[in-house]
XYZ file of C-alpha atoms in Angstrom:
137
model
C 77.420 84.458 92.606
C 80.805 85.875 93.722
C 79.538 89.428 93.607
C 80.004 91.736 96.542
C 78.829 95.142 97.626
C 81.536 97.783 97.361
C 82.467 99.991 100.306
C 83.793 103.552 100.149
C 84.941 105.194 103.390
C 84.932 109.012 103.224
C 86.430 110.706 106.280
C 88.316 113.659 107.690
C 92.046 113.183 107.162
C 93.402 109.659 107.419
C 90.704 108.196 109.706
C 89.352 106.008 106.904
C 92.794 104.683 105.994
C 93.461 103.841 109.646
C 90.095 102.081 110.037
C 90.700 100.036 106.888
C 94.250 99.134 107.982
C 92.945 98.022 111.383
C 90.125 96.002 109.815
C 92.616 94.331 107.471
C 94.820 93.405 110.433
C 91.862 91.910 112.325
C 90.608 89.995 109.271
C 94.078 88.807 108.276
C 93.870 90.247 104.765
C 93.030 93.457 102.972
C 89.376 93.259 101.911
C 88.526 93.559 98.235
C 86.266 96.269 96.798
C 86.932 98.675 99.664
C 88.444 102.136 99.147
C 88.990 105.269 101.215
C 88.773 108.953 100.385
C 90.572 111.339 102.730
C 89.154 114.843 103.044
C 91.503 117.659 104.054
C 90.573 121.244 104.900
C 92.076 122.647 101.684
C 90.279 120.183 99.376
C 87.691 121.479 96.941
C 84.354 119.684 97.519
C 83.565 119.502 93.788
C 86.947 117.873 93.163
C 86.299 115.419 96.002
C 82.955 114.441 94.481
C 84.653 113.756 91.134
C 87.338 111.651 92.824
C 84.681 109.782 94.787
C 82.680 109.033 91.629
C 85.805 107.564 90.006
C 86.330 105.345 93.051
C 82.674 104.285 93.020
C 82.950 103.130 89.407
C 85.762 100.790 90.377
C 83.963 99.549 93.499
C 80.567 98.742 91.978
C 80.562 95.207 90.585
C 76.832 95.382 89.967
C 75.407 95.149 93.479
C 75.959 98.750 94.512
C 78.189 100.555 96.971
C 77.796 101.478 100.627
C 79.427 104.821 101.474
C 80.486 105.144 105.109
C 81.394 108.584 106.434
C 82.360 109.956 109.808
C 80.285 113.020 110.733
C 76.865 113.789 109.278
C 76.790 117.406 108.075
C 80.565 117.865 107.903
C 82.442 118.109 104.593
C 83.071 114.344 104.147
C 79.420 113.675 104.894
C 78.342 116.379 102.462
C 80.551 114.871 99.756
C 79.015 111.458 100.480
C 75.486 112.873 100.336
C 76.125 114.150 96.798
C 76.939 110.607 95.657
C 73.824 108.846 96.897
C 71.346 107.098 94.596
C 68.606 105.112 96.308
C 69.146 101.388 95.891
C 72.497 101.878 94.131
C 74.686 104.017 96.402
C 73.602 104.199 100.036
C 75.254 106.241 102.787
C 75.668 105.741 106.533
C 77.436 108.207 108.834
C 79.175 107.616 112.158
C 81.653 105.098 110.782
C 83.564 103.104 113.396
C 85.730 100.012 113.421
C 82.852 97.765 114.621
C 80.630 99.170 111.860
C 83.269 98.677 109.159
C 83.999 95.117 110.269
C 80.292 94.221 110.357
C 79.867 95.540 106.816
C 83.011 93.958 105.357
C 82.249 90.505 106.760
C 78.694 90.403 105.392
C 78.516 91.857 101.897
C 76.930 88.982 99.986
C 73.317 90.026 100.518
C 71.513 93.081 99.223
C 72.658 96.668 99.584
C 69.797 97.267 102.041
C 71.107 94.334 104.124
C 74.530 96.021 104.175
C 72.933 99.266 105.361
C 71.246 97.401 108.223
C 74.543 95.698 109.125
C 76.260 99.104 109.222
C 73.563 100.556 111.485
C 73.513 97.583 113.873
C 77.314 97.294 113.921
C 77.635 100.967 114.741
C 74.983 100.884 117.469
C 76.094 97.608 119.049
C 79.705 98.769 119.010
C 78.852 101.505 121.530
C 78.948 100.025 125.043
C 79.261 101.641 128.464
C 81.882 99.228 129.715
C 81.389 99.925 133.418
C 77.699 99.086 133.433
C 77.117 96.830 130.403
C 79.342 93.931 131.393
C 78.619 90.882 129.293
C 79.068 88.070 131.692
C 78.201 88.910 135.272
C 74.424 88.417 135.056
């Protein structure tokens, strides 16, 4: 019963750390089973994959891990793609604060549910504020 899906945020530089710090501030506490991996230009991708796998071991309590990364096709995304195992480690790119919050606050279902929450949180977090006003209809 108290099991939760782990979350690993793999990003350029300190974006992931900043997103996690902001999420923690909004939620009022640092979430459990969430880690970040910062990717810098000089890092060796093979070394990053090894570091990521170590983090994943600590994050997976039996229900799998969702890996969130910033840009599909860039180095952090390529590192993330080397970690994926269908149904065990799933990856979603385009990480944002709305996406991270949506995932962190709903991790008690299946890993596929968490993937859907990431996708919907990311999409619904993008709003053209001039035209998409919530309340003037």
